[in-house]
Amino acid sequence: MSVYLAEFIGTAILILFGGGVNAGVSLHKNYFQGGSWLAICVGWGLAVAMAIYAVGGISGAHINPAVTLSFALVGGFDWALVPGYIIAQFLGAMAGATLVWLHYLPHWKVTDDQGTKLGVFCTSPALNSRYANLFSEVSGSFVLIFALSFLGLNQFTEGLNPLVVGLLICMIGLALGGTTGFAINPARDLGPRIAHFILPIAGKGKSGWGYSWIPVIGPWLGGGLGALSYQAIFNQNIIFALYPCTLAVLVLVVLAVKEQSSNTETK
């Protein structure tokens, strides 16, 4: 199997299981309706673990363009493979989302709320605050890539690594995911969002394109900073890209704080 097909399959598995949990919790007249945020976080963590078990030995199971780009940025992955990996990840995410739609086919019609249906496919902010939302995605993605980097320093019992990564995803969701739904993966959000736009989903609304750039840019910026920071701290290897990434995040923090101050004054 080619590495590109492996990334396609791995990302499809991720979205099938993760999006399936979202659908079970959200869509009406199924046995899991009304499940908790804990169930969603655990479900996405296990979805990541299963995807890694499936294709980790073939492609490394990046299943996330932010992982691919971050590793390439610090010299841990061949730049020549980056475009193919990212394309495969986005297509796999669209395929996984399509399978979720098909599996829950009768339930879309009996679920009235359009936002609930969109939430099965992609993320949205709990509070709409553009710069704060972007910072949430940056910080969650920073933790993901930084933690993946230092997990590589540890020796686990054979076969346990995917579960450890799954626990990391679950912990990010519980600790940091309540603000934006923790996309921390451009393919995980944009691929299913495109599927939502294309598929003939009963009673669907708009696909939320105004927000769609945040869960794409945020993971790339946060993930890149995570990988670069790990190299600087643990390996004393300061790569020039660390400076513009750090500056961009500092500017984002200032904008987020200013945004909240403006909102307070308006109220």
Coordinates of C-alpha atoms in Angstrom, one line a residue:
M1 CA 0.0 0.0 0.0
S2 CA 1.3 3.5 -0.8
V3 CA 1.8 6.0 1.9
Y4 CA -0.8 8.3 0.3
L5 CA -3.5 5.6 0.3
A6 CA -2.6 4.9 3.9
E7 CA -3.1 8.5 4.9
F8 CA -6.4 8.5 3.0
I9 CA -7.6 5.4 4.8
G10 CA -6.3 6.5 8.2
T11 CA -8.0 9.9 8.0
A12 CA -11.2 8.4 6.8
I13 CA -11.2 6.1 9.8
L14 CA -10.5 9.1 12.1
I15 CA -13.5 11.0 10.7
L16 CA -15.8 7.9 10.5
F17 CA -15.3 7.1 14.2
G18 CA -15.0 10.7 15.5
G19 CA -17.8 12.1 13.4
G20 CA -19.9 9.1 14.2
V21 CA -19.6 9.9 17.9
N22 CA -20.7 13.5 17.1
A23 CA -23.7 12.2 15.2
G24 CA -24.6 9.8 17.9
V25 CA -24.6 12.5 20.5
S26 CA -26.4 15.1 18.4
L27 CA -28.9 13.5 16.0
H28 CA -32.4 12.7 17.1
K29 CA -33.9 9.3 17.6
N30 CA -30.8 7.3 18.1
Y31 CA -29.8 5.5 21.3
F32 CA -26.8 7.7 22.1
Q33 CA -28.5 11.0 21.7
G34 CA -27.6 13.4 24.5
G35 CA -24.3 11.9 25.3
S36 CA -21.7 14.0 27.1
W37 CA -18.6 16.0 26.2
L38 CA -16.6 13.3 27.9
A39 CA -18.0 10.8 25.5
I40 CA -17.0 13.0 22.5
C41 CA -13.4 13.5 23.8
V42 CA -12.9 9.8 24.5
G43 CA -14.5 8.9 21.1
W44 CA -12.1 11.2 19.2
G45 CA -9.1 10.0 21.2
L46 CA -10.0 6.4 20.4
A47 CA -10.6 7.3 16.8
V48 CA -7.1 8.6 16.5
A49 CA -5.7 5.5 18.2
M50 CA -7.6 3.2 15.8
A51 CA -6.4 5.2 12.8
I52 CA -2.8 4.9 14.0
Y53 CA -3.1 1.2 14.5
A54 CA -4.5 0.8 11.0
V55 CA -1.8 2.7 9.0
G56 CA 0.9 3.8 11.4
G57 CA 3.3 1.1 10.1
I58 CA 2.8 2.3 6.5
S59 CA 2.7 6.1 6.5
G60 CA 3.4 7.0 10.1
A61 CA -0.3 7.9 10.4
H62 CA 0.0 11.6 10.4
I63 CA -3.8 11.9 9.6
N64 CA -3.4 15.6 10.1
P65 CA -1.9 18.2 7.8
A66 CA -0.6 20.2 10.8
V67 CA 1.4 17.1 11.9
T68 CA 2.8 16.7 8.4
L69 CA 3.8 20.3 7.9
S70 CA 5.2 20.6 11.4
F71 CA 7.4 17.6 11.1
A72 CA 8.7 18.8 7.7
L73 CA 9.4 22.2 9.1
V74 CA 11.9 20.8 11.5
G75 CA 13.5 18.4 9.1
G76 CA 11.7 15.3 10.4
F77 CA 9.8 14.6 7.2
D78 CA 10.5 14.8 3.5
W79 CA 9.1 18.0 1.9
A80 CA 8.6 16.1 -1.3
L81 CA 5.9 14.0 0.3
V82 CA 4.0 16.9 2.0
P83 CA 1.6 17.8 -0.9
G84 CA 0.6 14.2 -1.4
Y85 CA 0.1 13.6 2.3
I86 CA -2.1 16.7 2.7
I87 CA -4.2 16.0 -0.3
A88 CA -4.8 12.4 0.8
Q89 CA -5.7 13.6 4.3
F90 CA -8.3 16.1 3.0
L91 CA -9.8 13.5 0.6
G92 CA -9.9 10.9 3.4
A93 CA -11.7 13.3 5.7
M94 CA -14.3 14.0 3.1
A95 CA -14.8 10.2 2.5
G96 CA -15.1 9.6 6.3
A97 CA -17.7 12.3 6.6
T98 CA -19.7 10.9 3.7
L99 CA -19.8 7.5 5.4
V100 CA -21.1 9.2 8.6
W101 CA -23.8 10.8 6.6
L102 CA -24.8 7.5 5.0
H103 CA -24.8 5.6 8.3
Y104 CA -27.1 8.1 9.9
L105 CA -29.2 8.7 6.8
P106 CA -32.7 8.6 8.4
H107 CA -31.7 10.7 11.3
W108 CA -30.9 13.9 9.4
K109 CA -34.6 14.4 8.5
V110 CA -35.8 14.0 12.1
T111 CA -33.2 16.5 13.4
D112 CA -34.5 20.0 13.0
D113 CA -31.7 22.2 14.1
Q114 CA -29.3 23.1 11.2
G115 CA -26.4 24.0 13.6
T116 CA -26.7 20.6 15.2
K117 CA -26.3 18.9 11.8
L118 CA -23.3 21.1 10.9
G119 CA -21.7 20.2 14.2
V120 CA -21.6 16.6 13.3
F121 CA -19.2 17.5 10.5
C122 CA -17.1 20.4 11.7
T123 CA -16.3 22.7 14.6
S124 CA -17.7 26.0 15.8
P125 CA -16.9 28.3 18.7
A126 CA -18.8 28.2 22.0
L127 CA -18.5 32.0 22.0
N128 CA -17.9 33.8 18.7
S129 CA -14.7 35.8 19.3
R130 CA -12.5 35.6 16.3
Y131 CA -9.0 36.2 17.7
A132 CA -9.7 34.3 20.9
N133 CA -11.1 31.4 18.9
L134 CA -8.0 31.4 16.7
F135 CA -5.7 31.4 19.8
S136 CA -7.6 28.4 21.2
E137 CA -6.9 26.4 18.0
V138 CA -3.3 27.6 18.1
S139 CA -2.7 26.6 21.7
G140 CA -4.4 23.2 21.4
S141 CA -2.4 22.4 18.3
F142 CA 0.8 23.6 20.0
V143 CA 0.2 21.2 22.8
L144 CA -0.5 18.4 20.3
I145 CA 2.7 18.7 18.3
F146 CA 4.9 19.6 21.3
A147 CA 3.6 16.6 23.2
L148 CA 3.9 14.2 20.2
S149 CA 7.5 15.3 20.0
F150 CA 8.4 14.5 23.6
L151 CA 6.3 11.3 23.7
G152 CA 8.9 10.1 21.2
L153 CA 11.5 10.2 23.9
N154 CA 9.7 7.6 26.0
Q155 CA 9.6 3.8 25.6
F156 CA 6.2 2.2 25.8
T157 CA 5.2 -1.4 25.8
E158 CA 5.0 -2.6 22.2
G159 CA 1.6 -1.6 20.7
L160 CA 0.8 0.9 23.4
N161 CA 1.9 4.1 21.5
P162 CA -1.4 4.6 19.6
L163 CA -3.4 4.5 22.9
V164 CA -1.0 7.0 24.5
V165 CA -1.6 9.4 21.6
G166 CA -5.3 8.8 21.9
L167 CA -5.2 9.7 25.5
L168 CA -3.3 12.9 24.6
I169 CA -6.2 13.8 22.2
C170 CA -8.8 13.0 24.9
M171 CA -6.9 15.2 27.4
I172 CA -6.6 18.1 24.9
G173 CA -10.3 17.9 24.3
L174 CA -11.2 17.9 28.0
A175 CA -8.7 20.6 29.0
L176 CA -8.7 22.9 26.0
G177 CA -11.5 21.8 23.7
G178 CA -14.5 23.5 25.2
T179 CA -13.9 26.8 23.5
T180 CA -13.9 25.8 19.8
G181 CA -14.4 22.0 19.7
F182 CA -10.7 21.3 19.3
A183 CA -10.3 20.8 15.6
I184 CA -6.5 20.8 16.0
N185 CA -6.5 19.3 12.5
P186 CA -7.2 21.3 9.2
A187 CA -8.4 18.1 7.4
R188 CA -10.6 17.1 10.3
D189 CA -12.6 20.3 10.0
L190 CA -12.4 21.5 6.4
G191 CA -12.8 18.1 4.7
P192 CA -16.1 17.3 6.5
R193 CA -17.2 20.9 6.0
I194 CA -16.8 20.5 2.3
A195 CA -18.7 17.3 2.5
H196 CA -21.5 19.1 4.4
F197 CA -21.6 21.7 1.6
I198 CA -21.8 19.1 -1.2
L199 CA -23.9 16.3 0.2
P200 CA -27.7 16.3 -0.1
I201 CA -28.3 16.4 3.7
A202 CA -31.9 16.7 4.6
G203 CA -32.7 20.1 6.0
K204 CA -29.1 21.3 6.2
G205 CA -28.2 24.9 6.5
K206 CA -25.1 26.9 5.6
S207 CA -21.7 25.4 6.0
G208 CA -20.2 28.1 8.2
W209 CA -17.6 29.3 5.8
G210 CA -17.0 32.5 7.7
Y211 CA -15.4 30.5 10.5
S212 CA -13.8 27.9 8.4
W213 CA -10.4 29.5 8.1
I214 CA -9.8 29.4 11.9
P215 CA -9.5 25.6 12.3
V216 CA -7.2 25.6 9.3
I217 CA -4.8 28.4 10.1
G218 CA -4.8 27.8 13.8
P219 CA -3.5 24.2 13.7
W220 CA -0.8 25.0 11.2
L221 CA 0.5 28.0 13.1
G222 CA 0.2 26.3 16.6
G223 CA 1.6 23.0 15.3
G224 CA 4.6 24.7 13.6
L225 CA 5.4 26.6 16.8
G226 CA 5.1 23.4 18.8
A227 CA 7.6 21.6 16.7
L228 CA 10.0 24.5 16.5
S229 CA 9.8 25.1 20.2
Y230 CA 10.5 21.5 21.0
Q231 CA 13.6 21.6 18.8
A232 CA 14.8 24.8 20.5
I233 CA 14.2 23.6 24.1
F234 CA 15.1 19.9 23.9
N235 CA 17.7 19.9 21.1
Q236 CA 19.1 23.4 21.4
N237 CA 18.3 23.7 17.6
I238 CA 16.9 27.1 16.9
I239 CA 15.4 27.2 13.4
F240 CA 14.8 30.6 11.9
A241 CA 11.0 29.9 11.3
L242 CA 10.7 30.0 15.1
Y243 CA 10.9 33.8 15.1
P244 CA 8.1 34.6 12.7
C245 CA 5.8 31.9 14.3
T246 CA 6.4 33.3 17.8
L247 CA 5.9 36.9 16.6
A248 CA 2.6 35.9 14.9
V249 CA 1.3 34.2 18.1
L250 CA 2.3 37.2 20.2
V251 CA 0.4 39.5 17.8
L252 CA -2.6 37.1 18.0
V253 CA -2.5 37.3 21.8
V254 CA -2.5 41.1 21.7
L255 CA -5.4 41.1 19.3
A256 CA -7.4 38.6 21.4
V257 CA -6.9 40.6 24.6
K258 CA -7.8 43.8 22.7
E259 CA -10.9 42.1 21.3
Q260 CA -12.1 41.2 24.7
S261 CA -11.5 44.7 26.0
S262 CA -13.5 46.2 23.2
N263 CA -16.3 43.7 23.8
T264 CA -16.4 44.7 27.5
E265 CA -16.5 48.4 26.6
T266 CA -19.3 47.8 24.2
K267 CA -21.4 46.1 26.9

